[in-house]
Short mmCIF file of C-alpha atoms in Angstrom, two decimals:
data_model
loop_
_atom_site.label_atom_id
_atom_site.label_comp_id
_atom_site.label_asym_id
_atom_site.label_seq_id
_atom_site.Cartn_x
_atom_site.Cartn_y
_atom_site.Cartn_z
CA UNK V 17 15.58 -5.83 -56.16
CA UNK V 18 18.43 -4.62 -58.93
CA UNK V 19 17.46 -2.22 -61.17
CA UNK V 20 19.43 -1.80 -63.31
CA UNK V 21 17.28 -1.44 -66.63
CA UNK V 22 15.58 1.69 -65.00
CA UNK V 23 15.56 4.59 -67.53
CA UNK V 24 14.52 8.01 -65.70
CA UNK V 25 15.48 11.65 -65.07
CA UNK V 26 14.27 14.05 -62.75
CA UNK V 27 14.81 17.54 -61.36
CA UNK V 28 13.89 19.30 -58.33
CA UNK V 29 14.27 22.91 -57.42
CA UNK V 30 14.72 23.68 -53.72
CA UNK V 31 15.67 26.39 -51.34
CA UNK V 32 18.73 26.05 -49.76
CA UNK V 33 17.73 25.10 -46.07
CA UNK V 34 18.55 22.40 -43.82
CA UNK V 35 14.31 21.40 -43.34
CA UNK V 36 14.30 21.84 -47.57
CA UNK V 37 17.21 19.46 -48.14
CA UNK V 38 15.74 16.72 -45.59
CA UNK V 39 12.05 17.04 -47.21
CA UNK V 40 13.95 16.70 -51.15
CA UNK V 41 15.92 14.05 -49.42
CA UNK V 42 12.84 11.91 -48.04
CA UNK V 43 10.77 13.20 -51.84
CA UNK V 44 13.69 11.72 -53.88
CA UNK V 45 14.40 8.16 -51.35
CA UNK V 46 10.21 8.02 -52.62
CA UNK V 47 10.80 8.56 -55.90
CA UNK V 48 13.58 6.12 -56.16
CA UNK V 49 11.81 3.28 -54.27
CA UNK V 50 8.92 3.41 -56.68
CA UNK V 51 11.36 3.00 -59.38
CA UNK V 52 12.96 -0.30 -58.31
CA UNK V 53 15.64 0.97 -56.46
CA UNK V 54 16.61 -1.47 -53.97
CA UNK V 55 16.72 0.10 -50.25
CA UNK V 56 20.13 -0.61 -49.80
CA UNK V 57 21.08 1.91 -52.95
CA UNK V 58 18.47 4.08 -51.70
CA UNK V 59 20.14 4.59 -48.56
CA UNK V 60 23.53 5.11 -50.18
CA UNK V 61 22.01 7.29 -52.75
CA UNK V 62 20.39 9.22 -49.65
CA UNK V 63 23.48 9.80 -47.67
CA UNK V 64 25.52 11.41 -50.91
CA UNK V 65 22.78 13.68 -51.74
CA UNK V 66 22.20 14.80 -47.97
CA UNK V 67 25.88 15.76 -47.87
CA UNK V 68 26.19 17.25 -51.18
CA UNK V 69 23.08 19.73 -50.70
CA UNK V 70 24.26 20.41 -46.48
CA UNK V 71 27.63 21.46 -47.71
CA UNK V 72 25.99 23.83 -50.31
CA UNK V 73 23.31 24.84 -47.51
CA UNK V 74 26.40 25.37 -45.12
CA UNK V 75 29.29 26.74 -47.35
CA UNK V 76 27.82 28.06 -50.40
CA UNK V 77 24.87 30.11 -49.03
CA UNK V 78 26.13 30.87 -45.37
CA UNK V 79 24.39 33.78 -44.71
CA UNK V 80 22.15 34.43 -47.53
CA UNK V 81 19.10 32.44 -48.74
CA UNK V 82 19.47 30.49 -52.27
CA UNK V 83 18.56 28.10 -54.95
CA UNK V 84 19.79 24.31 -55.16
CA UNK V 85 18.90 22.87 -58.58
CA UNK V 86 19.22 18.96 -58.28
CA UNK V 87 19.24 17.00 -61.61
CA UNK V 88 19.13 13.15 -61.63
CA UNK V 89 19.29 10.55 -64.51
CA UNK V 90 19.14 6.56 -63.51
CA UNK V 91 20.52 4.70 -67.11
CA UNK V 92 22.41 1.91 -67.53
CA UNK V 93 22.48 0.60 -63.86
CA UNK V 94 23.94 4.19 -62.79
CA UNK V 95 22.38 7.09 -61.27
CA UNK V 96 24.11 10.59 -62.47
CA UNK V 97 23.33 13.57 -60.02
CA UNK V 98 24.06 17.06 -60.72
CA UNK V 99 23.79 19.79 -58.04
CA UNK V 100 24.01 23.27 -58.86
CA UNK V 101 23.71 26.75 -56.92
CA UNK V 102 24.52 30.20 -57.17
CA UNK V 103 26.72 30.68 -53.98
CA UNK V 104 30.47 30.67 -53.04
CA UNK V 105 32.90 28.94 -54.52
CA UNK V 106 34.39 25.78 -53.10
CA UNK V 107 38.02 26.73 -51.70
CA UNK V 108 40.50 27.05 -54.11
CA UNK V 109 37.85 26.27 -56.47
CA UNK V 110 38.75 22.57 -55.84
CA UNK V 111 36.79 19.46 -54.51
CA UNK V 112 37.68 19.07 -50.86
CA UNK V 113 40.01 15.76 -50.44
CA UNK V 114 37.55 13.76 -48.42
CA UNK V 115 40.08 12.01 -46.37
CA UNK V 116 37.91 10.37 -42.93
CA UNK V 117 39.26 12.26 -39.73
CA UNK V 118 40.85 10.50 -37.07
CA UNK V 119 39.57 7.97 -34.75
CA UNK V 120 41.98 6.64 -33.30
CA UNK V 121 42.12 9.93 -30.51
CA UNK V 122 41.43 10.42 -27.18
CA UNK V 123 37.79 10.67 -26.58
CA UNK V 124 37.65 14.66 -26.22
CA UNK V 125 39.40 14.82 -29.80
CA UNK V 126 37.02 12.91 -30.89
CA UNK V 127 36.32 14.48 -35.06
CA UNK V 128 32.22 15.54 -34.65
CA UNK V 129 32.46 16.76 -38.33
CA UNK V 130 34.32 16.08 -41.48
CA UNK V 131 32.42 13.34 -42.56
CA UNK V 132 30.45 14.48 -45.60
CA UNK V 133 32.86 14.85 -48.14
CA UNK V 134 34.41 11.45 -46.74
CA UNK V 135 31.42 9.90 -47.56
CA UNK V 136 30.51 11.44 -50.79
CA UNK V 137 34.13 10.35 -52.37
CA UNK V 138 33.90 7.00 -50.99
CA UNK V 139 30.01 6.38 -51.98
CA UNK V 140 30.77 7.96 -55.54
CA UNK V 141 32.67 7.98 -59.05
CA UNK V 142 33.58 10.35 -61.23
CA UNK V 143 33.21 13.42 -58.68
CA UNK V 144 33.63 16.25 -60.12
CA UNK V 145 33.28 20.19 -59.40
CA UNK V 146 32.84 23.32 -61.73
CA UNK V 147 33.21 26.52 -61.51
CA UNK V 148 31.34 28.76 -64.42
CA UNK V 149 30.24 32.46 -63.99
CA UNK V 150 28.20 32.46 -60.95
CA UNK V 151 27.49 28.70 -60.44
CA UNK V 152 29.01 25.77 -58.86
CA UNK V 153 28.31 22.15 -60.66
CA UNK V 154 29.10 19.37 -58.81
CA UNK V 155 28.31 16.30 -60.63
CA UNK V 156 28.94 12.55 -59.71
CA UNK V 157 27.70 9.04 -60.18
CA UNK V 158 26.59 6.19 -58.23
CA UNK V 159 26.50 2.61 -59.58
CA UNK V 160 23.54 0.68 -58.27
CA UNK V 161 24.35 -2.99 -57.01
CA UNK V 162 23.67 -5.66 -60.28
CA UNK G 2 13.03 16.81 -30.24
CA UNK G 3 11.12 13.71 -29.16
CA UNK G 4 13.63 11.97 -27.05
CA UNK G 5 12.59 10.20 -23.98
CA UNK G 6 14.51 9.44 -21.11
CA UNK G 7 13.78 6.32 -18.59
CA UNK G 8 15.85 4.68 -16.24
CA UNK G 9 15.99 0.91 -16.34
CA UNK G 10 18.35 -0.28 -13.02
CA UNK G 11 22.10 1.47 -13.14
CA UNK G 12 21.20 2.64 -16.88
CA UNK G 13 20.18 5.73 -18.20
CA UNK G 14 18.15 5.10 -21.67
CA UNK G 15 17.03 7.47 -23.99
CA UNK G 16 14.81 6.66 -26.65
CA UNK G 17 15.30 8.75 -29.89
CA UNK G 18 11.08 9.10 -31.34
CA UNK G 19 12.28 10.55 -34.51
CA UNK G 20 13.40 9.01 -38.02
CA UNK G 21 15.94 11.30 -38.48
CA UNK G 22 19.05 13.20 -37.29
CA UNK G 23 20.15 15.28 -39.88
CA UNK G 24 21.55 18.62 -40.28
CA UNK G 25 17.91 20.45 -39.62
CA UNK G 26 17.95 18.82 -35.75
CA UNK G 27 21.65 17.78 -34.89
CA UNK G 28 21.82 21.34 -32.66
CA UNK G 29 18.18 20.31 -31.06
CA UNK G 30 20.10 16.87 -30.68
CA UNK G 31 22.69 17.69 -28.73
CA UNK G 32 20.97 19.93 -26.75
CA UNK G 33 18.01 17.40 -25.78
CA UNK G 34 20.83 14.98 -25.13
CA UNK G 35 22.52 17.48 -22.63
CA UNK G 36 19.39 17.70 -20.28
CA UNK G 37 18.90 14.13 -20.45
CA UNK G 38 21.95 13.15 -19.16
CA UNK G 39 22.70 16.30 -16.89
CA UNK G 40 21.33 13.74 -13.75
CA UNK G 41 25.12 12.02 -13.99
CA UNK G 42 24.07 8.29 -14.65
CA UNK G 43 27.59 6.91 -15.14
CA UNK G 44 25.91 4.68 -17.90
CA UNK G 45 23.56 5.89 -20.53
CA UNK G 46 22.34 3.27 -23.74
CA UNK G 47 20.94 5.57 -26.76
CA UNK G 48 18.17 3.89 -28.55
CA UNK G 49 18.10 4.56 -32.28
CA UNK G 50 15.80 1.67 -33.15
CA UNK G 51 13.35 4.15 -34.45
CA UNK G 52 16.14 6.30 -36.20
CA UNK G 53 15.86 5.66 -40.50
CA UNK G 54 18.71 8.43 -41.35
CA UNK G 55 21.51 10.12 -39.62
CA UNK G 56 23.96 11.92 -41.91
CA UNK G 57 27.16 13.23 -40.61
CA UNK G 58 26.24 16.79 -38.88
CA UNK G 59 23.90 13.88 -37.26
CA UNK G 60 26.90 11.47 -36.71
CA UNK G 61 28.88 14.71 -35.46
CA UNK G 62 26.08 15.13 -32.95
CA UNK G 63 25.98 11.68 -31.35
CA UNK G 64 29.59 11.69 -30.75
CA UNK G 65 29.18 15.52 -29.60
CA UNK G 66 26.65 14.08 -27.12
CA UNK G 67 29.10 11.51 -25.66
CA UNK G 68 31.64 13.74 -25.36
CA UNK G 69 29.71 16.64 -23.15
CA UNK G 70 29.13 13.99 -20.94
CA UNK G 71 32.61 13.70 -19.63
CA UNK G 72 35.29 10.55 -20.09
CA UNK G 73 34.04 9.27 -16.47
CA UNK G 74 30.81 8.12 -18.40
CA UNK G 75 29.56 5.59 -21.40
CA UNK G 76 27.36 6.05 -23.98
CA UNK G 77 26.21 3.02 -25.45
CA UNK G 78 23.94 2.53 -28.75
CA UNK G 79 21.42 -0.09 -29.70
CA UNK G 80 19.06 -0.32 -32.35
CA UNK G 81 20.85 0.62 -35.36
CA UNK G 82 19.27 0.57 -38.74
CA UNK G 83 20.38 -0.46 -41.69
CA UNK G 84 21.55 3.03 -42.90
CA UNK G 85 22.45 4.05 -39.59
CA UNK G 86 24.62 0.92 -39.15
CA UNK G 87 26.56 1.43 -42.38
CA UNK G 88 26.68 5.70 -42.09
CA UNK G 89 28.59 4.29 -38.76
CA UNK G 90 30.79 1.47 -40.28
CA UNK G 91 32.14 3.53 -42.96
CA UNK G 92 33.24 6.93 -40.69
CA UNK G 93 34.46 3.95 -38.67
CA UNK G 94 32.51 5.55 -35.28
CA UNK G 95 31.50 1.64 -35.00
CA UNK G 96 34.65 0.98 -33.30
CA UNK G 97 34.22 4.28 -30.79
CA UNK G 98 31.03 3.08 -29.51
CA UNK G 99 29.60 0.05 -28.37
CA UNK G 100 26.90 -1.19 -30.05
CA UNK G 101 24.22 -3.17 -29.18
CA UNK G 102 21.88 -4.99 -31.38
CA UNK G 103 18.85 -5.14 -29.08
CA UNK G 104 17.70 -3.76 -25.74
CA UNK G 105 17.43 -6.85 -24.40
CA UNK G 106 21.59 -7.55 -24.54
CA UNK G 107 22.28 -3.92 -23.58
CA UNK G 108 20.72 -4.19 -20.77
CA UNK G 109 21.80 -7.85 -19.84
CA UNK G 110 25.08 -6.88 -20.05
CA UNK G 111 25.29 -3.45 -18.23
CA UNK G 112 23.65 -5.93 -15.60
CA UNK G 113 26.05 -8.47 -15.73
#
C-alpha cells in the first residue's frame, strides 16, 4: 500500500467556507486514494489539510468571503502542500506554537479547541509560514509511511 | 444533523448517521447533542461507528457535548474509526473518555 514512487501535482481553487473546505477535503482524500496512497496517510494527510484551510476559513477571512489556493506535489515518498489566501495575517506574522492544551483538568476546563495547529506541527515537517504583500503561504510536508 | 437517539435499559445511545464532524456541522453537533440528552439519562454511549472524519472544531464539539451535560453524567464512545481513533489518541481525549470498541461491550458493561 506504500507509495512512495508516486510522481504528481495538483491544485485546487476553493472558496473559503467551512462546506468548501470539507467537499476539497473529501475531492483530494479521492484523488490521493486513486494514486496509491495508503488510507492510513490519507487520513493523516486529511486531518493537516482540514486544519490548515479551517484556520484560514476562521482567522484569515473572518468576516469577509475569500480565495484558498491549495497546491500539492507527491515526489519522492513526500507530499508538499502549499496553502495560500489573501486574508489576515497570522499573529505576529508567526506560525502559532502548536503546543496540545491541557487534559489533565477538571472536566468543565476541559480545552474544546486548540487542537489544529497541535496537530498540523505534530503530523508535519518543515512548517513554514510567509508573509508577502497581500498573501499568506503556509507550506509544509508530509512523509508517507515506506 | 442525523443523530438518533434510543434508549437501550439505563443507557441513553445516540447514533451519529453522518461521516463527518467537521467544522461545517460541529455547531449543529452540539446542538443536536443538547436535545438528545436534555431527558437527564445519567448515562449516555455516543456511537461514531458510522463517523469517517472528525477534525478538531469536531473533537472540540464532542467534548463540548459532554460537558453541557453536567459532571453528574457520562458520556461514553464506541465505534471509533480508524481516523477518528487516532484524531483522539494524539489530542490525547482517549484518556478523557471511555471508549468502547463495540456496542455489544458498552452495553454489557453499563449493565454489569
Amino acid at each position: 500500500m506504500s507509495a512512495p514512487n508516486i510522481d504528481y501535482e495538483f491544485s485546487v481553487s476553493i472558496d473559503a467556507s467551512d462546506v468548501c473546505v470539507r467537499k476539497a477535503l473529501v475531492d483530494i482524500r479521492r484523488t490521493l486514494g486513486r494514486l496509491g496512497v495508503s488510507e492510513k496517510d490519507c487520513g493523516r494527510i486529511e486531518i493537516v489539510f482540514a486544519e490548515a484551510m479551517n484556520n484560514i476559513v476562521e482567522h484569515a477571512y473572518p468576516s469577509v468571503s475569500g480565495r484558498i489556493d491549495i497546491a500539492v506535489t507527491i515526489s519522492a515518498g513526500s507530499v508538499h502542500a502549499v496553502f495560500c489566501d489573501y486574508g489576515c495575517p497570522l499573529p505576529n506574522l508567526t506560525l502559532p506554537h502548536g503546543k496540545l492544551p491541557k487534559t489533565t483538568v477538571k472536566r468543565d476546563s476541559l480545552p474544546e479547541g486548540g487542537f489544529g495547529w497541535f496537530l498540523i506541527h505534530t503530523l508535519t515537517e518543515k512548517l513554514d509560514y510567509t508573509r508577502f504583500e497581500d498573501k499568506n503561504r503556509l507550506s509544509m510536508r508530509i512523509v508517507l509511511d515506506p | 444533523m442525523d443523530l438518533v437517539s434510543e434508549q437501550i435499559g439505563a443507557l441513553n445511545v445516540i447514533t451519529v448517521n453522518e461521516a463527518r464532524i467537521d467544522a461545517a456541522v460541529a455547531i449543529q453537533f452540539k446542538d443536536a447533542m443538547r436535545r438528545l440528552t436534555a431527558n437527564g439519562t445519567t448515562h449516555v454511549l455516543l456511537n461514531l461507528s458510522q463517523v469517517l472524519f472528525v477534525d478538531s472544531s469536531g473533537l472540540g464539539a464532542i467534548v463540548g457535548a459532554m460537558k453541557q451535560m453536567g459532571s453528574e453524567r457520562r458520556l461514553d464512545l464506541v465505534g471509533l474509526t480508524a481516523d477518528v481513533d487516532n484524531v483522539f489518541r494524539m489530542t490525547r481525549m482517549d484518556t478523557i473518555f471511555d471508549i468502547h470498541d463495540t456496542m455489544e461491550t458498552a452495553i454489557g458493561r453499563a449493565a454489569g
